[in-house]
XYZ file of C-alpha atoms in Angstrom:
419
model
C 140.651 123.941 162.074
C 139.561 127.169 160.302
C 136.741 127.916 162.697
C 137.413 128.602 166.545
C 135.104 128.720 169.486
C 135.673 132.620 169.441
C 134.841 132.829 165.806
C 131.455 130.909 166.486
C 130.483 133.173 169.336
C 131.054 136.346 167.281
C 129.047 134.936 164.438
C 126.195 133.833 166.555
C 126.165 137.227 168.490
C 126.275 138.879 164.981
C 123.020 136.879 163.981
C 121.402 137.586 167.090
C 121.206 141.326 166.472
C 120.186 140.691 162.713
C 117.041 142.327 161.981
C 116.495 140.748 158.559
C 114.738 137.219 159.750
C 115.639 135.502 156.410
C 119.378 136.572 156.652
C 119.161 135.364 160.226
C 117.693 132.078 159.451
C 120.111 131.404 156.421
C 122.995 132.131 158.775
C 121.986 129.670 161.293
C 121.528 127.007 158.750
C 124.991 127.428 157.257
C 126.468 127.222 160.863
C 124.338 124.283 161.539
C 125.679 122.585 158.348
C 129.502 123.472 159.308
C 128.991 122.021 162.920
C 127.551 118.633 161.785
C 130.153 118.334 159.185
C 132.861 119.105 161.608
C 131.555 116.407 163.936
C 131.249 113.924 161.058
C 134.964 114.771 160.362
C 135.987 114.134 163.872
C 134.011 111.012 164.430
C 137.077 108.833 165.144
C 138.202 111.557 167.999
C 136.416 112.426 171.105
C 135.574 115.319 169.162
C 136.705 117.582 172.006
C 136.363 120.914 170.753
C 133.709 120.251 168.270
C 131.494 118.883 170.455
C 131.873 121.840 172.800
C 130.973 123.957 169.523
C 127.728 121.934 168.639
C 126.685 122.495 172.418
C 127.223 125.977 172.117
C 125.430 126.271 169.100
C 122.373 124.352 169.986
C 122.438 126.216 173.385
C 122.180 129.508 171.660
C 119.381 128.277 169.175
C 117.131 127.275 171.857
C 117.770 130.410 174.023
C 115.541 133.136 174.314
C 117.485 135.481 172.231
C 116.435 133.366 169.189
C 112.642 133.448 168.111
C 110.962 130.180 168.988
C 110.040 129.800 165.462
C 113.706 129.869 164.045
C 114.960 127.660 166.817
C 112.472 124.949 165.714
C 113.237 125.297 161.983
C 116.969 125.100 162.695
C 116.655 122.040 165.227
C 114.518 120.347 162.493
C 116.842 120.994 159.874
C 119.877 119.504 161.989
C 117.619 116.578 162.906
C 117.015 115.661 159.118
C 120.611 115.610 158.316
C 121.556 112.896 161.126
C 120.170 109.675 159.876
C 122.480 109.867 156.813
C 125.438 110.318 159.176
C 127.847 107.648 160.647
C 126.276 105.672 163.551
C 128.479 107.286 166.325
C 128.143 110.637 165.041
C 124.163 110.672 164.702
C 124.121 109.259 168.338
C 126.541 111.880 169.572
C 124.742 114.801 168.036
C 121.149 113.424 168.993
C 122.146 113.009 172.516
C 123.730 116.759 172.880
C 120.564 118.212 171.157
C 118.136 116.155 173.311
C 120.088 117.025 176.351
C 120.141 120.661 175.815
C 116.576 120.724 174.870
C 115.300 119.234 177.931
C 114.871 122.114 179.988
C 112.544 123.576 177.203
C 111.099 120.227 176.207
C 107.347 121.691 175.839
C 108.370 124.060 173.393
C 110.316 121.516 171.251
C 108.023 118.213 171.463
C 107.731 117.689 167.615
C 111.494 118.091 167.057
C 112.189 115.748 170.309
C 109.865 113.148 168.811
C 111.418 113.123 165.390
C 115.070 112.838 166.818
C 113.879 110.024 169.325
C 112.251 108.243 166.388
C 115.407 108.459 164.182
C 117.456 107.590 167.122
C 115.298 104.563 167.938
C 115.412 103.296 164.374
C 119.413 103.535 164.477
C 119.583 101.434 167.680
C 117.245 98.985 166.393
C 118.779 98.492 163.312
C 121.783 97.461 165.424
C 119.652 94.990 167.525
C 120.255 97.203 170.616
C 116.832 96.545 171.477
C 116.498 97.875 174.981
C 118.275 100.917 174.372
C 116.140 101.660 171.586
C 112.825 101.193 173.379
C 114.296 103.483 176.042
C 114.814 106.107 173.506
C 111.279 105.782 172.174
C 109.650 105.688 175.564
C 111.351 109.215 176.163
C 108.506 110.754 173.804
C 105.846 112.322 175.945
C 102.553 110.755 174.884
C 100.586 112.493 177.470
C 101.486 115.979 177.115
C 98.899 118.848 177.508
C 100.571 120.878 174.839
C 100.027 118.732 171.794
C 96.868 116.743 171.019
C 97.967 113.369 169.835
C 95.565 110.525 168.624
C 94.883 107.617 170.444
C 95.942 105.706 167.389
C 99.236 107.439 167.480
C 100.011 106.657 171.122
C 98.744 102.866 170.435
C 101.199 102.747 167.800
C 104.081 103.856 169.941
C 102.848 101.876 172.958
C 103.000 98.640 170.651
C 106.420 99.891 169.042
C 107.991 100.278 172.605
C 106.628 96.974 173.623
C 108.134 95.028 170.803
C 111.458 96.521 171.421
C 111.279 95.763 174.973
C 110.236 92.231 174.231
C 113.198 91.742 171.818
C 115.376 93.025 174.376
C 114.218 90.736 176.892
C 112.817 93.124 179.329
C 109.378 91.339 179.761
C 108.388 93.703 182.808
C 108.466 96.789 180.580
C 107.225 95.011 177.744
C 104.156 94.090 179.657
C 103.744 97.597 181.201
C 103.735 99.278 177.666
C 101.343 96.463 175.947
C 98.743 96.752 178.973
C 98.890 100.458 178.404
C 98.196 99.841 174.564
C 95.510 97.457 175.661
C 93.528 100.684 177.089
C 94.339 102.784 173.966
C 92.880 100.186 171.672
C 89.350 100.177 173.538
C 89.044 103.656 171.971
C 88.470 101.825 168.407
C 90.549 104.250 166.532
C 93.040 101.435 165.434
C 92.880 100.383 161.788
C 93.407 96.589 160.653
C 97.098 96.973 160.641
C 97.713 98.528 163.865
C 94.896 95.983 165.416
C 96.819 93.079 163.947
C 100.497 95.049 165.154
C 98.966 95.026 168.716
C 97.837 91.371 168.791
C 101.118 90.178 167.407
C 102.968 92.229 170.017
C 100.644 90.967 172.524
C 101.114 87.245 171.539
C 104.844 87.609 171.612
C 104.930 89.128 175.058
C 102.621 86.284 176.228
C 105.003 83.797 174.595
C 107.975 85.036 176.055
C 106.772 85.249 179.701
C 105.720 81.470 179.218
C 102.072 81.959 178.959
C 101.918 79.639 176.212
C 98.175 78.835 176.081
C 97.187 82.358 175.902
C 99.952 82.979 173.174
C 98.664 80.193 171.090
C 95.129 81.531 171.271
C 96.466 85.015 170.138
C 98.791 83.602 167.398
C 95.758 81.642 166.020
C 93.780 84.807 166.217
C 96.184 86.570 163.935
C 95.455 83.678 161.510
C 91.824 85.336 161.152
C 92.919 88.512 159.556
C 92.330 89.367 155.979
C 95.777 90.170 154.309
C 94.312 92.481 151.834
C 93.188 94.559 154.841
C 96.849 94.904 156.133
C 99.622 97.270 155.014
C 102.329 95.321 153.020
C 105.077 95.494 155.701
C 102.630 94.332 158.341
C 101.376 91.512 156.376
C 105.036 90.432 155.560
C 106.327 90.403 158.985
C 104.219 87.122 159.941
C 102.938 84.787 156.991
C 99.955 82.671 157.724
C 101.937 79.574 157.929
C 104.214 81.479 160.488
C 101.154 82.296 162.878
C 99.827 78.954 162.539
C 103.148 77.038 163.305
C 103.555 79.414 166.430
C 100.158 78.748 167.501
C 100.543 75.053 167.147
C 104.101 74.985 168.873
C 102.680 77.022 171.902
C 99.660 74.800 172.303
C 102.141 71.640 172.252
C 104.319 73.032 174.983
C 101.462 74.623 176.950
C 100.351 72.560 180.241
C 98.304 69.595 179.781
C 94.604 70.364 180.533
C 91.035 70.900 178.889
C 92.023 74.236 177.622
C 95.003 72.967 175.945
C 92.843 69.992 174.303
C 90.177 72.632 173.269
C 93.206 74.654 171.549
C 94.881 71.284 169.811
C 91.297 70.313 168.724
C 90.755 73.552 166.991
C 94.077 73.469 165.393
C 93.823 69.670 164.490
C 90.208 70.271 162.690
C 91.361 73.398 160.930
C 92.231 72.693 157.107
C 95.005 75.350 157.187
C 96.812 73.565 159.605
C 96.889 70.174 157.496
C 99.639 71.988 155.179
C 102.104 72.616 158.097
C 105.062 70.742 158.565
C 104.414 70.197 162.138
C 100.860 68.934 161.429
C 102.254 65.160 162.044
C 103.673 66.098 165.287
C 100.391 68.073 166.245
C 98.402 64.911 165.339
C 100.274 62.658 167.750
C 100.000 65.113 170.403
C 96.076 65.573 169.906
C 95.568 61.983 169.736
C 97.569 61.512 172.923
C 100.301 59.032 171.355
C 103.720 58.738 172.704
C 106.260 61.084 171.307
C 109.491 59.503 170.345
C 112.982 61.194 170.770
C 113.523 61.546 167.083
C 110.070 63.311 166.625
C 110.825 65.771 169.307
C 114.215 66.625 168.109
C 112.671 67.133 164.498
C 109.805 69.476 166.105
C 112.644 71.636 167.996
C 113.681 73.598 164.715
C 110.180 75.016 164.658
C 110.554 76.598 168.032
C 112.087 79.837 169.351
C 115.341 79.942 171.619
C 113.370 80.705 174.952
C 111.097 77.467 174.271
C 114.174 75.600 174.795
C 115.966 77.473 177.667
C 116.413 75.224 180.529
C 114.349 76.490 183.829
C 115.095 75.786 187.304
C 113.870 72.130 187.326
C 116.567 71.411 184.556
C 113.987 71.004 181.869
C 112.884 73.496 178.880
C 109.297 73.901 178.341
C 109.402 71.592 175.623
C 110.794 68.801 177.387
C 108.390 69.348 179.969
C 105.495 69.678 177.980
C 106.832 66.033 176.341
C 107.236 64.641 179.793
C 103.817 65.631 180.752
C 102.014 64.509 177.348
C 104.011 60.985 177.415
C 102.958 60.948 180.922
C 99.133 61.085 180.264
C 99.759 58.837 177.258
C 101.227 56.295 179.479
C 98.351 56.440 181.972
C 96.236 55.017 179.212
C 98.205 52.154 178.912
C 99.447 51.274 182.331
C 97.621 50.668 185.608
C 100.625 51.261 188.020
C 104.201 51.814 187.211
C 107.442 52.345 189.448
C 108.985 55.850 189.344
C 112.536 54.144 188.504
C 110.968 52.737 185.264
C 108.653 55.791 184.887
C 111.680 58.163 184.892
C 113.731 55.931 182.436
C 110.706 55.782 179.992
C 110.114 59.642 180.329
C 113.644 60.318 179.951
C 114.160 62.185 183.165
C 115.361 61.286 186.794
C 113.041 59.213 189.008
C 112.910 62.057 191.352
C 111.752 64.410 188.665
C 109.133 61.963 187.327
C 107.521 61.792 190.937
C 107.360 65.512 191.030
C 105.708 66.032 187.951
C 103.169 63.084 188.515
C 102.562 64.717 192.087
C 102.056 68.352 190.581
C 99.676 66.820 187.720
C 97.720 65.036 190.349
C 97.341 67.963 192.512
C 96.208 69.947 189.627
C 93.520 67.637 188.327
C 95.441 67.022 185.300
C 96.117 63.343 185.877
C 93.948 60.958 187.539
C 95.806 58.621 189.992
C 97.421 58.056 193.382
C 101.074 57.882 194.589
C 102.421 55.206 196.878
C 105.663 56.852 198.419
C 106.589 53.827 200.522
C 106.822 51.442 197.252
C 107.524 54.347 194.855
C 104.748 53.627 192.711
C 101.832 55.689 190.860
C 98.620 54.034 190.373
C 96.489 55.426 187.548
C 92.714 55.645 187.709
C 91.718 53.499 184.751
C 88.078 54.186 185.524
C 88.559 57.819 185.250
C 87.086 59.555 181.751
C 90.123 61.037 179.496
C 90.267 64.575 179.021
C 88.822 64.016 175.646
C 86.048 61.530 176.961
C 85.100 64.522 179.516
C 85.075 66.977 176.607
C 82.770 64.623 174.560
C 80.490 64.449 177.213
C 80.178 67.947 177.925
C 79.585 68.466 173.962
C 76.918 65.692 174.266
C 74.961 67.405 177.278
C 75.185 70.944 175.379
C 73.678 69.253 172.358
C 70.868 67.752 174.555
C 70.016 70.932 176.128
C 69.811 72.666 172.644
C 67.375 69.862 171.375
C 65.399 70.218 174.524
C 64.874 74.136 173.824
C 64.282 73.589 169.966
C 61.493 71.001 170.841
C 60.019 73.336 173.506
C 60.037 76.232 170.954
C 58.625 74.133 168.342
C 55.884 72.754 170.657
C 54.997 76.595 171.438
C 54.771 77.720 167.822
C 52.476 74.789 167.047
C 50.168 75.936 170.008
C 50.388 79.377 168.527
C 49.053 78.168 165.280
C 46.360 75.962 166.423
C 44.896 79.114 168.562
C 44.998 81.528 165.219
C 43.264 78.566 163.455
């Protein structure tokens, strides 16, 4: 190596005493390029002396011996070179710079932001999602030195939440999307950023198993006008994608009135009629029994976590199908033994009994259990969820008619008085 640590120190000392600022800046730039080039050349080694020279150079540049304006300029120049380097070299140099700058972070916030954004992009490209999120989360969004817009903070919180969600850290993802929700209230988000926020929120809800809420959020994404979105945002999820996800989450959500309303909304949406999952959606909405081959065909539209087995040895899809078929069977049978019920549902008799008991206790199924004879008796006289929903619609319609008739009568009385 032609350049030694001693010669580097000598050159830095000489530049520190240089009175001509242009010469000084040019000198630092030359050394910066040499140091980065040496790091790239020694990428296959532990870098040893080269890394030590890098640390010495960065330490000198950010010291009080160098004017802050020059320090920022040199660090910015070095940062711009990193994305074009090999991954390991990029990470090593960025880590060294970030580590040395930490004590004077307040003076280099803009440079640190750029370094962290580029480094996070590198990790994300390699699908190291959690590490990318941690790097990006290191940006100080609440600094009192720089004034950051709420839109910028919102974008970063959403990006961090997306990365944590991809990495499976749902606690941190929920934390940052909750923070984004507060920033969104400022009203500074444009359509693309608002779409990105809702998309991330839907993903977090989906990954946390809150399928009913996730379905509602995915369906909301279908209401955005693509012409108002940035091309990259619009291409991330097509209309078919978000509607399919809305259907998938509604199908695997727990049975109940809220699920029925969502299924009804999707079933009556003309856009859903063009989806590959519409036939399955129709059978679920009409409470028809689902066959094994139909369920297997539907699986290909689901995400891996929808098919992951939980503590009860069932996946979210399997549990939803069992609950759905149980409701469908309650419309056909007056009573049935748990052995036969488990066989029809494709689960053990113990699992069948537990699911029936849970659904009855949550008022999602009308009936009673005879644990002695191991039978379940369905209440055939009780209205179905759909009948209950229709009854509520009729009641609301009658109430509205009454209001209209009252207003009409008052209007007629007013007209008569005027005459």
